[in-house]
Short mmCIF file of C-alpha atoms and ligand atoms in Angstrom, two decimals:
data_model
loop_
_atom_site.label_atom_id
_atom_site.label_comp_id
_atom_site.label_asym_id
_atom_site.label_seq_id
_atom_site.Cartn_x
_atom_site.Cartn_y
_atom_site.Cartn_z
CA MET D 1 3.82 -20.71 28.79
CA VAL D 2 6.76 -19.02 27.32
CA THR D 3 7.76 -15.79 29.37
CA TYR D 4 9.73 -13.16 27.90
CA PRO D 5 12.16 -11.09 29.23
CA GLU D 6 11.37 -8.26 31.08
CA CYS D 7 13.45 -5.67 28.62
CA LEU D 8 11.85 -7.38 25.45
CA ILE D 9 8.34 -5.88 26.70
CA GLU D 10 9.45 -2.50 27.96
CA GLU D 11 10.72 -2.11 24.79
CA GLU D 12 7.41 -2.39 23.11
CA LYS D 13 6.17 0.47 25.38
CA ALA D 14 5.62 3.60 23.88
CA SER D 15 6.80 6.39 26.08
CA ILE D 16 4.81 9.25 26.04
CA LEU D 17 6.35 12.66 27.17
CA ILE D 18 3.55 14.77 28.79
CA ALA D 19 4.12 18.62 29.91
CA ASP D 20 1.25 20.58 31.55
CA ASP D 21 2.03 23.17 34.61
CA LEU D 22 -0.88 21.43 36.80
CA ASP D 23 -0.20 18.08 38.54
CA VAL D 24 -4.38 17.43 38.60
CA HIS D 25 -4.06 17.27 34.80
CA LEU D 26 -0.82 15.73 34.78
CA GLU D 27 -2.04 12.48 37.20
CA LEU D 28 -4.93 12.46 34.94
CA MET D 29 -2.92 11.66 31.66
CA GLU D 30 -0.63 9.76 33.39
CA ALA D 31 -3.64 7.55 34.75
CA ILE D 32 -4.81 7.67 31.24
CA PHE D 33 -1.74 6.38 29.61
CA GLU D 34 -0.45 3.92 31.93
CA LYS D 35 -3.92 2.14 31.81
CA GLU D 36 -3.02 1.98 27.79
CA GLY D 37 0.78 0.34 28.83
CA CYS D 38 2.43 3.05 27.92
CA HIS D 39 5.41 4.85 29.57
CA VAL D 40 4.91 8.16 31.02
CA LEU D 41 7.05 10.59 31.38
CA THR D 42 5.95 13.67 32.98
CA ALA D 43 7.10 17.80 32.93
CA HIS D 44 6.04 20.78 34.64
CA ASN D 45 7.49 23.12 32.38
CA ALA D 46 9.36 23.43 29.23
CA ASP D 47 13.07 22.90 30.45
CA GLU D 48 11.62 19.61 32.14
CA ALA D 49 10.21 18.17 28.88
CA LEU D 50 13.42 19.15 26.84
CA GLN D 51 15.42 17.65 29.44
CA LEU D 52 13.67 14.56 29.44
CA LEU D 53 13.87 14.55 25.66
CA GLU D 54 17.56 14.47 25.58
CA LYS D 55 17.86 11.94 28.69
CA SER D 56 14.80 9.01 27.92
CA SER D 57 14.12 9.86 24.06
CA PRO D 58 10.15 9.49 24.68
CA ASP D 59 8.06 8.22 21.22
CA MET D 60 6.26 11.33 21.29
CA ALA D 61 4.87 14.71 23.34
CA ILE D 62 1.52 15.88 24.56
CA LEU D 63 1.93 19.86 25.84
CA ASP D 64 -0.57 21.84 27.53
CA VAL D 65 -0.33 25.31 25.32
CA MET D 66 -0.60 27.32 28.41
CA MET D 67 2.47 27.02 30.73
CA PRO D 68 4.32 29.84 32.68
CA GLY D 69 7.77 30.93 30.49
CA MET D 70 7.84 29.21 27.31
CA SER D 71 4.54 28.46 25.97
CA GLY D 72 3.52 24.77 24.36
CA TYR D 73 4.31 26.32 20.75
CA ASP D 74 7.48 26.89 21.69
CA LEU D 75 8.25 24.02 23.33
CA CYS D 76 6.74 22.02 20.13
CA LYS D 77 8.61 23.67 17.68
CA LYS D 78 11.89 23.22 19.99
CA LEU D 79 10.85 19.39 20.23
CA LYS D 80 10.54 19.02 16.55
CA GLU D 81 13.85 20.73 15.82
CA LYS D 82 15.62 18.27 18.39
CA SER D 83 14.14 15.55 17.20
CA GLY D 84 15.69 16.19 13.53
CA ALA D 85 14.44 13.98 11.25
CA ARG D 86 13.24 11.22 12.80
CA PHE D 87 9.51 11.91 12.91
CA PHE D 88 8.50 13.03 16.85
CA PRO D 89 4.33 13.28 16.93
CA VAL D 90 2.87 16.26 19.08
CA ILE D 91 -0.37 16.59 20.33
CA LEU D 92 -1.03 20.27 21.80
CA VAL D 93 -3.93 20.40 24.32
CA THR D 94 -5.53 23.43 24.50
CA SER D 95 -8.88 25.35 26.05
CA LEU D 96 -8.77 27.39 23.03
CA ALA D 97 -11.34 26.32 20.11
CA GLU D 98 -9.63 29.31 18.44
CA LEU D 99 -8.89 28.61 14.36
CA GLU D 100 -6.08 31.24 15.00
CA ASP D 101 -4.77 29.20 18.12
CA LYS D 102 -4.78 26.34 15.53
CA ILE D 103 -2.86 28.04 12.90
CA ALA D 104 -0.33 28.96 15.53
CA GLY D 105 -0.23 25.27 16.43
CA ILE D 106 -0.09 23.82 12.60
CA GLU D 107 2.69 26.44 12.45
CA ALA D 108 4.41 25.48 15.59
CA GLY D 109 4.24 22.11 13.75
CA ALA D 110 2.09 20.36 15.80
CA ASP D 111 0.12 16.98 14.61
CA ASP D 112 -2.68 17.39 16.03
CA PHE D 113 -4.66 19.35 19.05
CA ILE D 114 -7.37 18.63 21.51
CA THR D 115 -9.39 21.55 23.38
CA LYS D 116 -10.19 21.03 26.97
CA PRO D 117 -12.11 19.26 28.50
CA PHE D 118 -11.98 16.24 26.66
CA LYS D 119 -13.50 12.36 26.88
CA SER D 120 -10.07 10.32 27.00
CA ILE D 121 -11.15 7.86 24.40
CA GLU D 122 -10.31 11.11 22.27
CA LEU D 123 -7.02 11.62 23.48
CA THR D 124 -6.21 7.68 23.14
CA THR D 125 -7.44 6.97 19.68
CA LYS D 126 -5.18 10.45 18.28
CA VAL D 127 -2.15 9.28 20.32
CA ARG D 128 -2.36 5.72 19.34
CA SER D 129 -3.02 6.89 15.73
CA LEU D 130 -0.01 8.92 15.83
CA LEU D 131 2.13 6.25 16.83
CA LYS D 132 1.24 3.92 14.65
CA PHE D 133 2.17 6.55 12.10
CA ARG D 134 5.24 6.55 13.56
CA LYS D 135 6.32 3.10 13.67
CA LEU D 136 5.63 2.91 9.75
CA GLN D 137 7.91 5.92 9.12
CA GLU D 138 10.23 4.18 11.09
CA GLU D 139 9.54 1.05 9.11
CA LEU D 140 9.77 2.76 6.02
CA ASP D 141 13.47 4.27 6.97
CA HIS D 142 14.42 1.28 7.83
CA SER D 143 14.03 -0.54 4.34
CA GLU D 144 14.96 2.63 2.16
CA SER D 145 18.44 2.47 4.57
CA VAL D 146 18.81 -0.95 4.03
CA ILE D 147 18.28 -0.57 -0.09
CA LEU D 148 20.80 2.77 0.22
CA THR D 149 23.49 0.59 1.96
CA LEU D 150 23.16 -2.16 -0.47
CA ALA D 151 24.21 0.08 -2.91
CA VAL D 152 26.90 1.05 -1.66
CA ALA D 153 28.33 -2.70 -0.54
CA LEU D 154 27.46 -3.38 -4.34
CA GLU D 155 30.01 -0.84 -5.47
CA SER D 156 32.54 -1.37 -3.07
CA LYS D 157 33.39 -4.92 -4.51
CA ASP D 158 35.03 -2.92 -7.25
CA PRO D 159 37.36 -0.59 -6.94
CA TYR D 160 36.58 1.35 -10.23
CA THR D 161 33.37 1.85 -9.50
CA LYS D 162 33.46 2.66 -5.45
CA GLY D 163 31.53 5.43 -4.08
CA HIS D 164 30.41 6.18 -8.08
CA SER D 165 26.53 6.16 -6.71
CA GLU D 166 27.29 7.74 -4.11
CA ARG D 167 29.32 10.63 -5.74
CA VAL D 168 26.78 10.73 -8.28
CA GLY D 169 23.96 11.17 -5.80
CA LYS D 170 25.86 14.26 -4.13
CA LEU D 171 26.84 16.51 -7.45
CA SER D 172 23.45 15.87 -8.80
CA ALA D 173 21.98 17.13 -5.71
CA GLU D 174 24.33 20.35 -6.02
CA PHE D 175 23.67 20.52 -9.98
CA ALA D 176 19.55 20.41 -8.74
CA ALA D 177 20.42 23.36 -6.12
CA PHE D 178 22.69 25.36 -8.67
CA ILE D 179 19.47 25.19 -11.50
CA GLY D 180 17.15 26.12 -8.54
CA LEU D 181 15.06 23.58 -8.00
CA PRO D 182 13.34 23.29 -4.25
CA GLU D 183 15.10 21.49 -1.70
CA LYS D 184 12.87 18.74 -1.49
CA GLU D 185 13.47 18.06 -5.23
CA GLN D 186 17.33 18.27 -4.52
CA GLY D 187 16.55 15.26 -1.81
CA PHE D 188 15.15 13.36 -4.33
CA VAL D 189 17.82 13.78 -7.22
CA LYS D 190 20.23 13.04 -4.12
CA LYS D 191 18.36 9.36 -3.54
CA ALA D 192 17.91 8.79 -7.14
CA GLY D 193 21.65 9.52 -7.90
CA ALA D 194 22.21 7.46 -4.86
CA LEU D 195 19.97 4.38 -6.39
CA HIS D 196 20.71 4.48 -10.19
CA ASP D 197 22.48 1.82 -10.69
CA ILE D 198 21.35 -0.29 -7.75
CA GLY D 199 20.05 -2.87 -10.31
CA LYS D 200 23.57 -4.35 -11.21
CA ILE D 201 23.04 -6.23 -7.94
CA GLY D 202 20.66 -8.15 -10.44
CA ILE D 203 23.62 -8.91 -12.83
CA GLY D 204 26.18 -11.51 -12.38
CA ASP D 205 29.72 -10.43 -11.12
CA SER D 206 31.52 -12.51 -14.31
CA ILE D 207 29.68 -10.16 -16.62
CA LEU D 208 29.46 -7.00 -14.42
CA TYR D 209 33.51 -7.18 -13.53
CA LYS D 210 34.22 -8.92 -16.97
CA LYS D 211 38.15 -7.81 -17.94
CA GLY D 212 37.33 -8.20 -21.88
CA SER D 213 34.55 -6.56 -24.04
CA LEU D 214 31.39 -7.69 -23.78
CA THR D 215 29.16 -9.79 -25.88
CA ARG D 216 25.81 -8.12 -27.87
CA THR D 217 23.94 -10.12 -24.84
CA GLU D 218 25.90 -9.65 -22.16
CA LEU D 219 25.68 -5.91 -22.91
CA ARG D 220 22.07 -6.33 -23.55
CA LEU D 221 21.83 -7.95 -19.75
CA VAL D 222 24.21 -5.02 -18.82
CA GLU D 223 21.21 -2.79 -19.87
CA GLN D 224 18.61 -4.06 -17.90
CA HIS D 225 19.88 -2.50 -15.06
CA ALA D 226 17.68 0.22 -15.20
CA VAL D 227 14.77 -1.98 -15.61
CA ILE D 228 15.73 -3.68 -12.45
CA GLY D 229 16.61 -1.03 -10.19
CA GLU D 230 13.12 0.37 -10.74
CA ASN D 231 11.75 -3.07 -10.11
CA ILE D 232 13.45 -3.31 -6.56
CA CYS D 233 13.14 0.29 -5.64
CA LYS D 234 9.42 -0.15 -6.68
CA PRO D 235 7.76 -1.60 -3.28
CA LEU D 236 9.16 1.29 -1.72
CA TYR D 237 6.02 4.50 -1.58
CA SER D 238 8.62 7.12 -0.43
CA LEU D 239 10.81 6.02 -3.23
CA SER D 240 7.96 6.41 -6.53
CA VAL D 241 8.91 9.45 -7.05
CA ILE D 242 12.59 8.61 -8.11
CA LEU D 243 11.53 5.48 -10.42
CA PRO D 244 11.41 7.30 -13.73
CA ALA D 245 14.90 8.73 -12.78
CA ILE D 246 16.35 5.32 -12.30
CA ARG D 247 14.58 3.50 -15.06
CA HIS D 248 15.82 6.43 -17.86
CA HIS D 249 19.57 7.15 -16.76
CA HIS D 250 20.98 6.00 -19.57
CA GLU D 251 17.72 6.92 -22.56
CA ARG D 252 19.79 10.05 -24.68
CA TRP D 253 18.85 13.06 -25.84
CA ASP D 254 18.46 11.65 -29.54
CA GLY D 255 16.80 8.88 -28.65
CA SER D 256 19.46 6.20 -29.32
CA GLY D 257 19.72 4.74 -25.39
CA PHE D 258 18.09 1.87 -23.24
CA PRO D 259 15.42 1.03 -22.41
CA GLU D 260 13.14 2.74 -23.82
CA GLY D 261 14.73 4.99 -26.16
CA LEU D 262 13.21 8.05 -25.36
CA LYS D 263 13.76 11.10 -27.03
CA LYS D 264 14.16 14.99 -25.63
CA ASP D 265 11.61 16.29 -23.32
CA GLY D 266 10.08 12.82 -23.42
CA ILE D 267 13.02 11.90 -21.09
CA PRO D 268 11.89 12.71 -17.30
CA PHE D 269 13.85 15.38 -15.93
CA MET D 270 15.72 14.13 -13.45
CA ALA D 271 16.89 10.84 -15.79
CA ARG D 272 18.67 14.07 -17.71
CA ILE D 273 20.40 15.51 -14.55
CA LEU D 274 21.55 12.28 -13.93
CA SER D 275 22.81 10.96 -17.17
CA ILE D 276 25.11 14.03 -17.16
CA VAL D 277 26.58 13.76 -13.69
CA ASP D 278 26.54 10.01 -14.28
CA ALA D 279 28.92 10.69 -17.76
CA PHE D 280 31.28 13.01 -15.50
CA ASP D 281 31.82 10.65 -12.73
CA ALA D 282 33.00 7.74 -14.98
CA MET D 283 35.11 10.07 -16.88
CA VAL D 284 37.38 11.39 -13.58
CA SER D 285 36.95 8.01 -12.65
CA GLU D 286 40.01 5.46 -13.43
CA ARG D 287 38.75 2.32 -15.07
CA PRO D 288 41.05 -0.85 -16.01
CA TYR D 289 41.50 0.26 -19.12
CA ARG D 290 42.44 4.21 -18.45
CA GLY D 291 43.34 6.86 -16.29
CA PRO D 292 40.60 9.41 -14.87
CA ALA D 293 40.60 12.47 -16.76
CA SER D 294 41.14 15.80 -14.70
CA ILE D 295 37.73 17.43 -13.89
CA GLU D 296 39.19 20.71 -16.64
CA GLU D 297 39.50 18.01 -19.12
CA ALA D 298 36.47 16.04 -18.27
CA ILE D 299 34.25 19.10 -18.70
CA ARG D 300 35.91 20.51 -21.68
CA ARG D 301 35.27 16.96 -23.40
CA MET D 302 31.36 17.48 -22.41
CA GLU D 303 30.97 20.80 -23.53
CA GLU D 304 32.91 19.88 -27.03
CA GLU D 305 30.20 16.89 -27.31
CA LYS D 306 27.57 19.29 -25.84
CA ASP D 307 25.38 18.56 -29.43
CA SER D 308 26.28 15.00 -29.67
CA GLY D 309 22.54 14.13 -28.76
CA GLN D 310 23.67 12.25 -25.44
CA TRP D 311 22.89 14.86 -22.89
CA ASP D 312 20.42 17.65 -22.58
CA PRO D 313 22.11 20.67 -24.57
CA ALA D 314 20.72 23.09 -21.92
CA LEU D 315 20.92 21.69 -19.01
CA LEU D 316 24.51 20.45 -20.12
CA GLU D 317 25.29 24.19 -20.71
CA LYS D 318 24.37 24.68 -16.68
CA PHE D 319 26.24 21.64 -15.95
CA VAL D 320 29.87 22.79 -17.39
CA GLU D 321 28.79 26.56 -15.71
CA MET D 322 28.80 25.26 -12.64
CA MET D 323 31.46 23.23 -12.84
CA ARG D 324 34.02 25.98 -14.25
CA GLY D 325 32.57 28.34 -11.29
CA ARG D 326 33.67 25.59 -8.83
CA GLU D 327 36.93 25.67 -10.51
CA ASN D 328 37.13 29.31 -10.50
CA LYS D 329 36.67 29.37 -6.37
CA GLU D 330 38.95 26.68 -6.21
FE1 LIG H 1 23.50 2.92 -14.86
FE1 LIG H 2 26.30 4.98 -13.11
#
């Protein structure tokens, strides 16, 4: 028989924080979840719950709404704030079944509710599905961060491209904010920028870092990076919004770009943003055959080429405006 070290088994146990001012409720829920094989942390009030969150980082929480001192709603808000970007599920236990109470709970960020008196199967089913969801979220975050790390590693091999995608991501997000895109979209644009050239992973180093000029066939192969990048990110549902930006970041306003030769408004908006920031970053970066342009020089050149057919002219105008504003501030 194979025996596993104790710590491995412990790691698989879900840890649940339960806050309720009544001992009898705490004991009941502790019994329910211990029977389910969970690790239970109990708190009699919000302060104790917050301390336990810091000390033991539980996987989720079940909170009684009516507690002396800080209510379950406020505690829920606090726990959500403290868990930051991590998905931390919270179930609110209430004896109130009024719609307003549910609304208050949703506003506090609760993921589910249970009304007293409840059947234990009802509660354990809700807990199980939230824990499963949390695990999926974590796996997703992990896969995303693997791809992002690959993107950084890919560029770090070459001093001329080092940090390019990260810079494009950051500046694109700043630009998205400047033109008034909502925060969520700014986040997508940032991710798209960070991953726009990930497809270069599929192009051989001998071509990618070739000293002399590329042959036509080699050039066509390099162009494939946009499509390869899309294929790399495709399996991740969370990246589906940015796939068109990756695929089309080399399209040109006049239709002479690749991979599809899309034109004007036919080019996805996020790709039009990337195309401007990508070109700007290339101009201000050093290349083996030329030094970096200064920011003013790059902006001036881009402005002169506004109608060259490479970029969305209205968007380029906005970019120049943002960069000039930045210069004036500095
Ligand atoms: Fe590219
Ligand atoms: Fe690029």
